Every structure is written in C-alpha cells, then in structure tokens.
PDB file of C-alpha atoms in Angstrom:
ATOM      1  CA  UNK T  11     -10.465 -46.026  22.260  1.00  0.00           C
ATOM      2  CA  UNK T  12     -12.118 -43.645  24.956  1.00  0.00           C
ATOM      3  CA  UNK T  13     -13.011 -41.333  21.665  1.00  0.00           C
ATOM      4  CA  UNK T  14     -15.008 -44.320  19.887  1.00  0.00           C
ATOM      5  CA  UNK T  15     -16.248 -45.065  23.643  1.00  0.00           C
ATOM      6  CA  UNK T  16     -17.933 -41.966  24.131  1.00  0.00           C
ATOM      7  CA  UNK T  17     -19.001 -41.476  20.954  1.00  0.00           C
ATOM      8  CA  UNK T  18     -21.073 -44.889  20.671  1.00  0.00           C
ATOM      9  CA  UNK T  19     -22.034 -44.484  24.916  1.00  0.00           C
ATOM     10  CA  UNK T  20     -23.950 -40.741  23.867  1.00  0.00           C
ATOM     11  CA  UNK T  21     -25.597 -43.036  20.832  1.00  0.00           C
ATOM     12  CA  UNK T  22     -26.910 -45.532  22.947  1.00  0.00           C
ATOM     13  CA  UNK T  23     -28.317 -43.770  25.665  1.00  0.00           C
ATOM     14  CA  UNK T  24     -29.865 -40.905  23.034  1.00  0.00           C
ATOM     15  CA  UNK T  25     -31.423 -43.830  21.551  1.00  0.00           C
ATOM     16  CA  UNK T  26     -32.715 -45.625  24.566  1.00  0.00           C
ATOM     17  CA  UNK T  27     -34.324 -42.579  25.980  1.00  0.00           C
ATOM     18  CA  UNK T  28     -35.302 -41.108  22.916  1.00  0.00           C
ATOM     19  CA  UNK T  29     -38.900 -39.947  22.300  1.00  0.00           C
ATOM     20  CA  UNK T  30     -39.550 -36.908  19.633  1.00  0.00           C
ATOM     21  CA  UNK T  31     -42.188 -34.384  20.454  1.00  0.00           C
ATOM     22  CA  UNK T  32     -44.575 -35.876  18.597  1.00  0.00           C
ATOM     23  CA  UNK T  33     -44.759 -39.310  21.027  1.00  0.00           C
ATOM     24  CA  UNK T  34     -42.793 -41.420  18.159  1.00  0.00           C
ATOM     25  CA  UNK T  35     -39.843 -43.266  19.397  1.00  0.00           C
ATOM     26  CA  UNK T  36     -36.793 -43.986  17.638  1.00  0.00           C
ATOM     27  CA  UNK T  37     -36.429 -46.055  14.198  1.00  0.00           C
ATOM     28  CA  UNK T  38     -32.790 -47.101  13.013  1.00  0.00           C
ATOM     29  CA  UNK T  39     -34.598 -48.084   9.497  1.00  0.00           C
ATOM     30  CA  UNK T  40     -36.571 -44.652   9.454  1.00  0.00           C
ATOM     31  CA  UNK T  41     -34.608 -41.650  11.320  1.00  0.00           C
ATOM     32  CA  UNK T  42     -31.774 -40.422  10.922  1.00  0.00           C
ATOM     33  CA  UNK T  43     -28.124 -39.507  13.078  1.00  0.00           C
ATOM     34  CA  UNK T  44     -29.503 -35.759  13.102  1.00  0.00           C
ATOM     35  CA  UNK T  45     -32.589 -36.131  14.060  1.00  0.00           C
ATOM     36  CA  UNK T  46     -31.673 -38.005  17.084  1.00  0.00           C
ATOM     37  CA  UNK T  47     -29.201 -34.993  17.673  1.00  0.00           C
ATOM     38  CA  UNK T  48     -31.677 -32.567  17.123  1.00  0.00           C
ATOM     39  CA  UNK T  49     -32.887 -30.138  19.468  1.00  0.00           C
ATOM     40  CA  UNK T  50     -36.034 -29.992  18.087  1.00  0.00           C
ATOM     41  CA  UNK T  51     -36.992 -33.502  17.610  1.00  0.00           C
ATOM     42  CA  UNK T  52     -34.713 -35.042  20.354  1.00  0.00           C
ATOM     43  CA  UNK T  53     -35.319 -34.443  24.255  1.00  0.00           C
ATOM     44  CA  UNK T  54     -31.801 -35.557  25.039  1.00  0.00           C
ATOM     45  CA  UNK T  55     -30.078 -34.456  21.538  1.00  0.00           C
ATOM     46  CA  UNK T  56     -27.298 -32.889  24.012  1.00  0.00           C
ATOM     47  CA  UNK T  57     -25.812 -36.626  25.028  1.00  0.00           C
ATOM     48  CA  UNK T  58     -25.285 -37.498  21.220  1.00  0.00           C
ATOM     49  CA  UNK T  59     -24.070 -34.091  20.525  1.00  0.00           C
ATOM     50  CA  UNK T  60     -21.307 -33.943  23.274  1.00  0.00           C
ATOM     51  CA  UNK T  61     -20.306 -37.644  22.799  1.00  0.00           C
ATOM     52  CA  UNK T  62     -20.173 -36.925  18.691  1.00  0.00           C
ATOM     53  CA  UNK T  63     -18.054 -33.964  19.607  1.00  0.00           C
ATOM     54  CA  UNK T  64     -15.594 -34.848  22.691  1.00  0.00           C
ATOM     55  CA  UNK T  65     -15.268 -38.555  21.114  1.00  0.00           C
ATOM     56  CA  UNK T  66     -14.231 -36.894  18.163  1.00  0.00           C
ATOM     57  CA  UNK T  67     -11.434 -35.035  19.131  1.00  0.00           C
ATOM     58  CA  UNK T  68     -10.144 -37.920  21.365  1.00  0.00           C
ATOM     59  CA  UNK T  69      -9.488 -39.840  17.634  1.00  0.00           C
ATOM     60  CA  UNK T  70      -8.324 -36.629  16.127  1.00  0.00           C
ATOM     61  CA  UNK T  71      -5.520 -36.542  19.146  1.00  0.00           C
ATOM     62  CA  UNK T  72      -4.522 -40.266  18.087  1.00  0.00           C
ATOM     63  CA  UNK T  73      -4.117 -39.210  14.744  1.00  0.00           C
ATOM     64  CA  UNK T  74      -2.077 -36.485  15.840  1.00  0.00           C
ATOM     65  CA  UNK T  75       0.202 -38.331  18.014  1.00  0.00           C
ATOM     66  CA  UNK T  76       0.334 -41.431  15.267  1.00  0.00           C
ATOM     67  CA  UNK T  77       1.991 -39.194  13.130  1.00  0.00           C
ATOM     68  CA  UNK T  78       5.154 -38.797  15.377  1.00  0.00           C
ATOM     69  CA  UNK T  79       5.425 -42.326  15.690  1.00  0.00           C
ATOM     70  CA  UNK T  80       5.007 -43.804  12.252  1.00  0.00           C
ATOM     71  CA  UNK T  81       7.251 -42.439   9.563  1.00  0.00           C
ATOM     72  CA  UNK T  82       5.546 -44.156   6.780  1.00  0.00           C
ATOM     73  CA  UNK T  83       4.334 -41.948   4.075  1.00  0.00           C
ATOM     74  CA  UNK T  84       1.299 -43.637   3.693  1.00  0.00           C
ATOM     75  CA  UNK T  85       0.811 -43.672   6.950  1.00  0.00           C
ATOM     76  CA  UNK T  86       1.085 -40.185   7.045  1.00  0.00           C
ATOM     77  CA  UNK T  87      -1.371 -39.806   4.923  1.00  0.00           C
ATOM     78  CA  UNK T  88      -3.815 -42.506   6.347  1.00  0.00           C
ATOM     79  CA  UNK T  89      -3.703 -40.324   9.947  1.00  0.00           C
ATOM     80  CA  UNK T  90      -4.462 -37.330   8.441  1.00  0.00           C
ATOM     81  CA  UNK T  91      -7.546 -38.780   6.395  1.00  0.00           C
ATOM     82  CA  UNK T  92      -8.777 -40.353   9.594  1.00  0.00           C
ATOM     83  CA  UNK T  93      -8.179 -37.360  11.950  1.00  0.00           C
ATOM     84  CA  UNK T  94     -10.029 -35.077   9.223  1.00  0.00           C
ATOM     85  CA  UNK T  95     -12.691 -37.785   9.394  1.00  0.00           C
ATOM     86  CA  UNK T  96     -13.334 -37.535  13.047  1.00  0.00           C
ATOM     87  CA  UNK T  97     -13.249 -33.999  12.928  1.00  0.00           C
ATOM     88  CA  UNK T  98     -16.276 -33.682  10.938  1.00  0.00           C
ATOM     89  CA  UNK T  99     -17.609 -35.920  12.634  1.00  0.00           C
ATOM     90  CA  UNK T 100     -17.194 -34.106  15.643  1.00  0.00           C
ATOM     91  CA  UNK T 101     -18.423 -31.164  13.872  1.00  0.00           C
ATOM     92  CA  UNK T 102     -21.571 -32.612  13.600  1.00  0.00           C
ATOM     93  CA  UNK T 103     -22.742 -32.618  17.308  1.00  0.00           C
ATOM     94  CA  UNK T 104     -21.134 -29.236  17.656  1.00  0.00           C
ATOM     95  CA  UNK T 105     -23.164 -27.611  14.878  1.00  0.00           C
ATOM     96  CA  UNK T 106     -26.267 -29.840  15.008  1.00  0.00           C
ATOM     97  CA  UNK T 107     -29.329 -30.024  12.817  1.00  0.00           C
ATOM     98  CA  UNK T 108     -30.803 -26.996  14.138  1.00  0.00           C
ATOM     99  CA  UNK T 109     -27.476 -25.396  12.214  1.00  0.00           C
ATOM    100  CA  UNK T 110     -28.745 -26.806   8.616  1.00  0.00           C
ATOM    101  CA  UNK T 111     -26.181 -25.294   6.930  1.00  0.00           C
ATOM    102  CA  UNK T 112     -23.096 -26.665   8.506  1.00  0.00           C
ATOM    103  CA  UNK T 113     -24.674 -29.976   9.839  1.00  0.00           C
ATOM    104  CA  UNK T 114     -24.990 -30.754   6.303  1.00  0.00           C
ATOM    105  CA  UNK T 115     -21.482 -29.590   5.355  1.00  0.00           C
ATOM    106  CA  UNK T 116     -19.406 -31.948   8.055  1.00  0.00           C
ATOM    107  CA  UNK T 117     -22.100 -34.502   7.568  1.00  0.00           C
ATOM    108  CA  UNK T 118     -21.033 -34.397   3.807  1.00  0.00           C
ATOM    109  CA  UNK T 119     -17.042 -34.636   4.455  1.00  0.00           C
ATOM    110  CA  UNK T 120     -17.754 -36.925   7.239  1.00  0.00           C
ATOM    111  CA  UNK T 121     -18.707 -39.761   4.210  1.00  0.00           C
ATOM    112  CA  UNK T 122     -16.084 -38.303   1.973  1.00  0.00           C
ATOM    113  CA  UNK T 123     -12.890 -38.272   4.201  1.00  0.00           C
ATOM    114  CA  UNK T 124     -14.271 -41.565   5.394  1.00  0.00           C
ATOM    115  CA  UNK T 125     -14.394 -42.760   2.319  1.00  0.00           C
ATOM    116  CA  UNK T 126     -10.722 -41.434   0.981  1.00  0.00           C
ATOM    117  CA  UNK T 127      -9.092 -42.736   4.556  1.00  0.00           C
ATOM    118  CA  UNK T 128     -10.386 -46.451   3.887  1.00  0.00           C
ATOM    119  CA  UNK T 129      -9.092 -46.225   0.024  1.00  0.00           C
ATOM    120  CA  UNK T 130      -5.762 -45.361   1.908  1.00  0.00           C
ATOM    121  CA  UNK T 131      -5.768 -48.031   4.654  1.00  0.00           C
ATOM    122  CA  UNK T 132      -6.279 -50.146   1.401  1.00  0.00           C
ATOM    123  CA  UNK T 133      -3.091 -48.763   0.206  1.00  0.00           C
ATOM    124  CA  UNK T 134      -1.203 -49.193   2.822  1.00  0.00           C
ATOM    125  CA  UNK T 135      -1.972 -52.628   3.961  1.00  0.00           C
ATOM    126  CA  UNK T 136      -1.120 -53.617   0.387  1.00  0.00           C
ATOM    127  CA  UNK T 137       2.156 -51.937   0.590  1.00  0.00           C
ATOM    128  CA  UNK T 138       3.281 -52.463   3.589  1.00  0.00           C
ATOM    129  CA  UNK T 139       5.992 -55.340   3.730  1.00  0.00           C
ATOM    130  CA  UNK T 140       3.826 -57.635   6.902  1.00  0.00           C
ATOM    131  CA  UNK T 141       0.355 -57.745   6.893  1.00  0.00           C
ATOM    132  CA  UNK T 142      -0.767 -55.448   9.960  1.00  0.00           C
ATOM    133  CA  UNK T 143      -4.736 -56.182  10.287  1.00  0.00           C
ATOM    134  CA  UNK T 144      -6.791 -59.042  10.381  1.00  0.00           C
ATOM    135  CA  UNK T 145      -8.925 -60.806   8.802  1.00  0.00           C
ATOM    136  CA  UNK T 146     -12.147 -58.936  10.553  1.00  0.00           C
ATOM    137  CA  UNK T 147     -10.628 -55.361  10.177  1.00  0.00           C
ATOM    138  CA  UNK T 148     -10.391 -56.126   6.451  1.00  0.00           C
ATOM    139  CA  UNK T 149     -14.141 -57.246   6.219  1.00  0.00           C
ATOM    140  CA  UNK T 150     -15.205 -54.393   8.177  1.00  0.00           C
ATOM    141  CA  UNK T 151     -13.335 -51.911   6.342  1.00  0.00           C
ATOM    142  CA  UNK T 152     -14.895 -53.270   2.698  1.00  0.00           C
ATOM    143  CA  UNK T 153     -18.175 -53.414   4.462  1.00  0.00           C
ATOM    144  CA  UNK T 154     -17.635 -49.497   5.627  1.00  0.00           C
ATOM    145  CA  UNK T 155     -16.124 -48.466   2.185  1.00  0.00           C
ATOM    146  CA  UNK T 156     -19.024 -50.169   0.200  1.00  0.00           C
ATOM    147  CA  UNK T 157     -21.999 -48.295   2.849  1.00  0.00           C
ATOM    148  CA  UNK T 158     -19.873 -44.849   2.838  1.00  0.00           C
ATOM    149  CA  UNK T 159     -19.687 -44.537  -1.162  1.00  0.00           C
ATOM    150  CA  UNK T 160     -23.302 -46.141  -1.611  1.00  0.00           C
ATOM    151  CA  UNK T 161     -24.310 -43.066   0.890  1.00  0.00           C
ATOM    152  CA  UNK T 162     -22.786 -40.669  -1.213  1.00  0.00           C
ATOM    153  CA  UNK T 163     -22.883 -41.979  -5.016  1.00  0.00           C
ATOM    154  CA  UNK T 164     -26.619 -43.516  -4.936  1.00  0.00           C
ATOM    155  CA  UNK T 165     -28.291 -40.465  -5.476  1.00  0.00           C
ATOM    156  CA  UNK T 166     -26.101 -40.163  -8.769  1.00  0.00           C
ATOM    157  CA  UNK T 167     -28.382 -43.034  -9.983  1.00  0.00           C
ATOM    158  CA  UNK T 168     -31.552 -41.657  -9.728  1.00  0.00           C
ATOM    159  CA  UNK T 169     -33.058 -44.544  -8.342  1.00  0.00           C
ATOM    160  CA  UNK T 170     -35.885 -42.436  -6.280  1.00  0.00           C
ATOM    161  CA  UNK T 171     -34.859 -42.792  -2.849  1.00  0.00           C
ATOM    162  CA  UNK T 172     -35.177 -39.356  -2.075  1.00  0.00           C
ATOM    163  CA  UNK T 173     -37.341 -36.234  -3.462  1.00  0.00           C
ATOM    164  CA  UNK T 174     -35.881 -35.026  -6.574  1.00  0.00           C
ATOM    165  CA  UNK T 175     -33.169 -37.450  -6.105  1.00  0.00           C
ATOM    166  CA  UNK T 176     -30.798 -35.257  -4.183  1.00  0.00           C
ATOM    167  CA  UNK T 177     -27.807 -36.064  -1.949  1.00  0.00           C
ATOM    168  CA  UNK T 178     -28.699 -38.151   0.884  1.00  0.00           C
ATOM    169  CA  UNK T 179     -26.930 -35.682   3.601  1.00  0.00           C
ATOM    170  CA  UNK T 180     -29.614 -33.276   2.163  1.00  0.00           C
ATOM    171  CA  UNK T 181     -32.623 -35.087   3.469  1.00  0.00           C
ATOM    172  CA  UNK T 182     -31.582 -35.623   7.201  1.00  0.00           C
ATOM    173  CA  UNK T 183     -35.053 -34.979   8.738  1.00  0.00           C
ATOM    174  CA  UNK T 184     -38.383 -36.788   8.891  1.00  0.00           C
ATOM    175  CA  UNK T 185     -41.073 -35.848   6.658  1.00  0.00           C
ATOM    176  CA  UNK T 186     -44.603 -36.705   7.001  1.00  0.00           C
ATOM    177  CA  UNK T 187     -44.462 -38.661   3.479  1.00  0.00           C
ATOM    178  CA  UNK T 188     -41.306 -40.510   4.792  1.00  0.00           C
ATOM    179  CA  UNK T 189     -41.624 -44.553   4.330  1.00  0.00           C
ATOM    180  CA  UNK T 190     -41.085 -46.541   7.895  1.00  0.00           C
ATOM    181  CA  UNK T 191     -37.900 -48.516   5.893  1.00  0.00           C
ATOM    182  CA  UNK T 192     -36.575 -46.081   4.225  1.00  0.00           C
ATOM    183  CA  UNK T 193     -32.796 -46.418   2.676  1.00  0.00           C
ATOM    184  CA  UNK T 194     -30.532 -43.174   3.325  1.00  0.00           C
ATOM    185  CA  UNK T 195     -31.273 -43.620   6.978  1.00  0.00           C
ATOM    186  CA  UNK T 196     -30.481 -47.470   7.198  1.00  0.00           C
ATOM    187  CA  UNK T 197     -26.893 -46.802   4.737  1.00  0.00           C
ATOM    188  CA  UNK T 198     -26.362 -43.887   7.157  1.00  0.00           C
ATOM    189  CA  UNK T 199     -26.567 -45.576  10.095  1.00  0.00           C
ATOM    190  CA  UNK T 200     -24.644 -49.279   8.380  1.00  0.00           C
ATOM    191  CA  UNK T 201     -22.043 -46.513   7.369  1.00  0.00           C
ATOM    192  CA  UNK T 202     -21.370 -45.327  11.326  1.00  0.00           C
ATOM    193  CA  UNK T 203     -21.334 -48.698  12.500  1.00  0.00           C
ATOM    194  CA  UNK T 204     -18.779 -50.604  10.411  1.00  0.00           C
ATOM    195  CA  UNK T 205     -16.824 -47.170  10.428  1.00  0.00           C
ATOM    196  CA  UNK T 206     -16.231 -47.091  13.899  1.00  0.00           C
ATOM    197  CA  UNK T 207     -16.029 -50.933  14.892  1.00  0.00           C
ATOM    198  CA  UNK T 208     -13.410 -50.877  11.935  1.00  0.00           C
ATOM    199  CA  UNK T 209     -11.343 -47.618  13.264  1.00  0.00           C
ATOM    200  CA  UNK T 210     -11.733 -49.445  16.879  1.00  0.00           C
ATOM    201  CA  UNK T 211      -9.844 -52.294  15.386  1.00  0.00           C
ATOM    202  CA  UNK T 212      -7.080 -49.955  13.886  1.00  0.00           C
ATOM    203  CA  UNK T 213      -6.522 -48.162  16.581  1.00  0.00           C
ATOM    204  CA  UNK T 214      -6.135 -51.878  18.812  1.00  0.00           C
ATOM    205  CA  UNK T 215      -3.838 -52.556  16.182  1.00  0.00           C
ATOM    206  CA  UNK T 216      -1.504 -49.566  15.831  1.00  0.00           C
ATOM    207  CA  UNK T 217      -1.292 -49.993  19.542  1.00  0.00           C
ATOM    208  CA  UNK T 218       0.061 -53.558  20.042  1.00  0.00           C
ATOM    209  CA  UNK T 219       2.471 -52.292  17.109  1.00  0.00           C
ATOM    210  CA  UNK T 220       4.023 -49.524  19.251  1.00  0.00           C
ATOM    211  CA  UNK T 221       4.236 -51.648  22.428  1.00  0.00           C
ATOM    212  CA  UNK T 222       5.939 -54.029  20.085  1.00  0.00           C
TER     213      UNK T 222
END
C-alpha cells in the first residue's frame, strides 16, 4: 500500500506543479504519463520518476512475499504477472522519456503484463472455492482490463488516432499538430487509474486474508 502511495503522491504533486518550458500547464485529456516525467518538458519530472520507480518495487516486494504465503497455483501465477507489472512500471521512471528506447519498451509490457495479470485475477476468482473480492474490485478490474487492451489493440483498427496509425506507447510526446482531447493520452491515463485503485483493493484484500 506504501508502493501505490508513493507512486500516486509523485503523480499528484508532478501534476500540480507542473508547467512545460513552453508556459503550457498540464492536460490529463492532452499529455501524456511521459511527458510529465520528462526532463525536457517537465520541471519536476524527478518526483514522478522516483515515486514510479521506488513505488514500484514496494508492489514487486508484495508479490514476492505473496508467493510464500499462498500456495495456489493460480495464485502463483497471478503474483508473478502483477510483480512483472510493477516492474515495468517502475522501469518507466527509471529510464524516462529522455531514454526513448526503453521508456517505450516497459511502457509497452507495462499494458501487456497488466493486461495478462487481470485475465488471471479473472481466473482465479472464478476458481477459487469463496469469492475473495468485492463487488468494486470486480468493476474496477473490468474497467482496467477493457482501458489496458483498448490502449494496446486500438491501433490494430486503424481508426486514425495516431499518425500512421501506430502503437499508442509510440506516440508518448506532444506534437504541435496534437488535438487538446486527444484519445491515447485519456486511455493511458483511465488505464493507470483503475489499475492501481484496483491493485490497491487486492492488496487490502490479500491482507485481511492472511490476518484471517
């Protein structure tokens, strides 16, 4: 819980005081995660970066120490989904956008282990004998699954929301032909939300189980 803590404290703060080079202040339905961790749009890019990062590994130790305590096989699985999740998540404030190439990589397996881990919390809530979450983790979870997958499979339709119609994790910075609502920002930033109000439910949840 300190991980997703940290990690949403650096957001708000970055976004609070943030003001690009340029005089323009921050847009949630216009820029994007990276450019408010970038060092070259961002004055205070190093608060998102280090809460990105340290939060992070804080979930990536939960996962860790999950797996000693749960001897589920699908819960296996579901910890090491989730702990590969935060890790590139993590990886993006320690290789920011300045980095292209690598931002872009653990930006990328950020959505797609997000994506595979809520496919397995599906799983295992079906097949687990008692019902372990509630009814608001399940909403949140179908809300994240359905933002995560739009992020990464709406390019596939060529619908024009970006240049060329290339991935979404490809077109992370602003553009001077950029629209003031414009879509891979807003799923981007829907995707974060749900994803970590919805792993801050798990982890309340797996918690009351052990003290249990």
């Amino acid at each position: 819980m300190l991980g997703i803590f940290g990690q949403v404290l650096g957001l708000v703060l970055s976004v609070l005081m943030f003001e690009q080079f340029d005089g323009t202040n921050f847009s949630f339905l216009s820029n994007t995660l990276s450019e408010l961790g970038s060092y070259g749009h961002s004055y205070f890019a190093v608060i998102v970066n280090g809460g990105l990062f340290f939060g992070g590994l804080c979930v990536v130790l939960f996962c860790l120490l999950s797996l000693q305590l749960d001897a589920s096989p699908w819960s296996y699985f579901f910890y090491v989904s989730l702990g590969l999740t935060y890790f590139a998540l993590a990886a993006t404030g320690l290789f920011p956008i300045n980095v292209y190439h690598l931002h872009i990589i653990a930006i990328k397996y950020f959505f797609i282990f997000g994506s595979a881990t809520l496919i397995l919390y599906g799983l295992e809530q079906w097949i687990a004998s008692e019902t372990q979450g509630s009814i608001l983790t399940y909403i949140c979870a179908l809300f994240a699954f359905v933002f995560m997958t739009s992020f990464l499979l709406l390019p596939l339709l060529e619908l024009g929301f970006t240049v060329g119609d290339s991935a979404f994790y490809n077109e992370l910075l602003a553009e001077p032909s950029r629209a003031e609502i414009w879509w891979p920002a807003i799923i981007q930033w829907a995707s974060l939300t749900t994803f970590l109000f919805w792993t801050a439910l798990v982890i309340k949840t797996k918690a009351v189980d052990v003290r249990s």
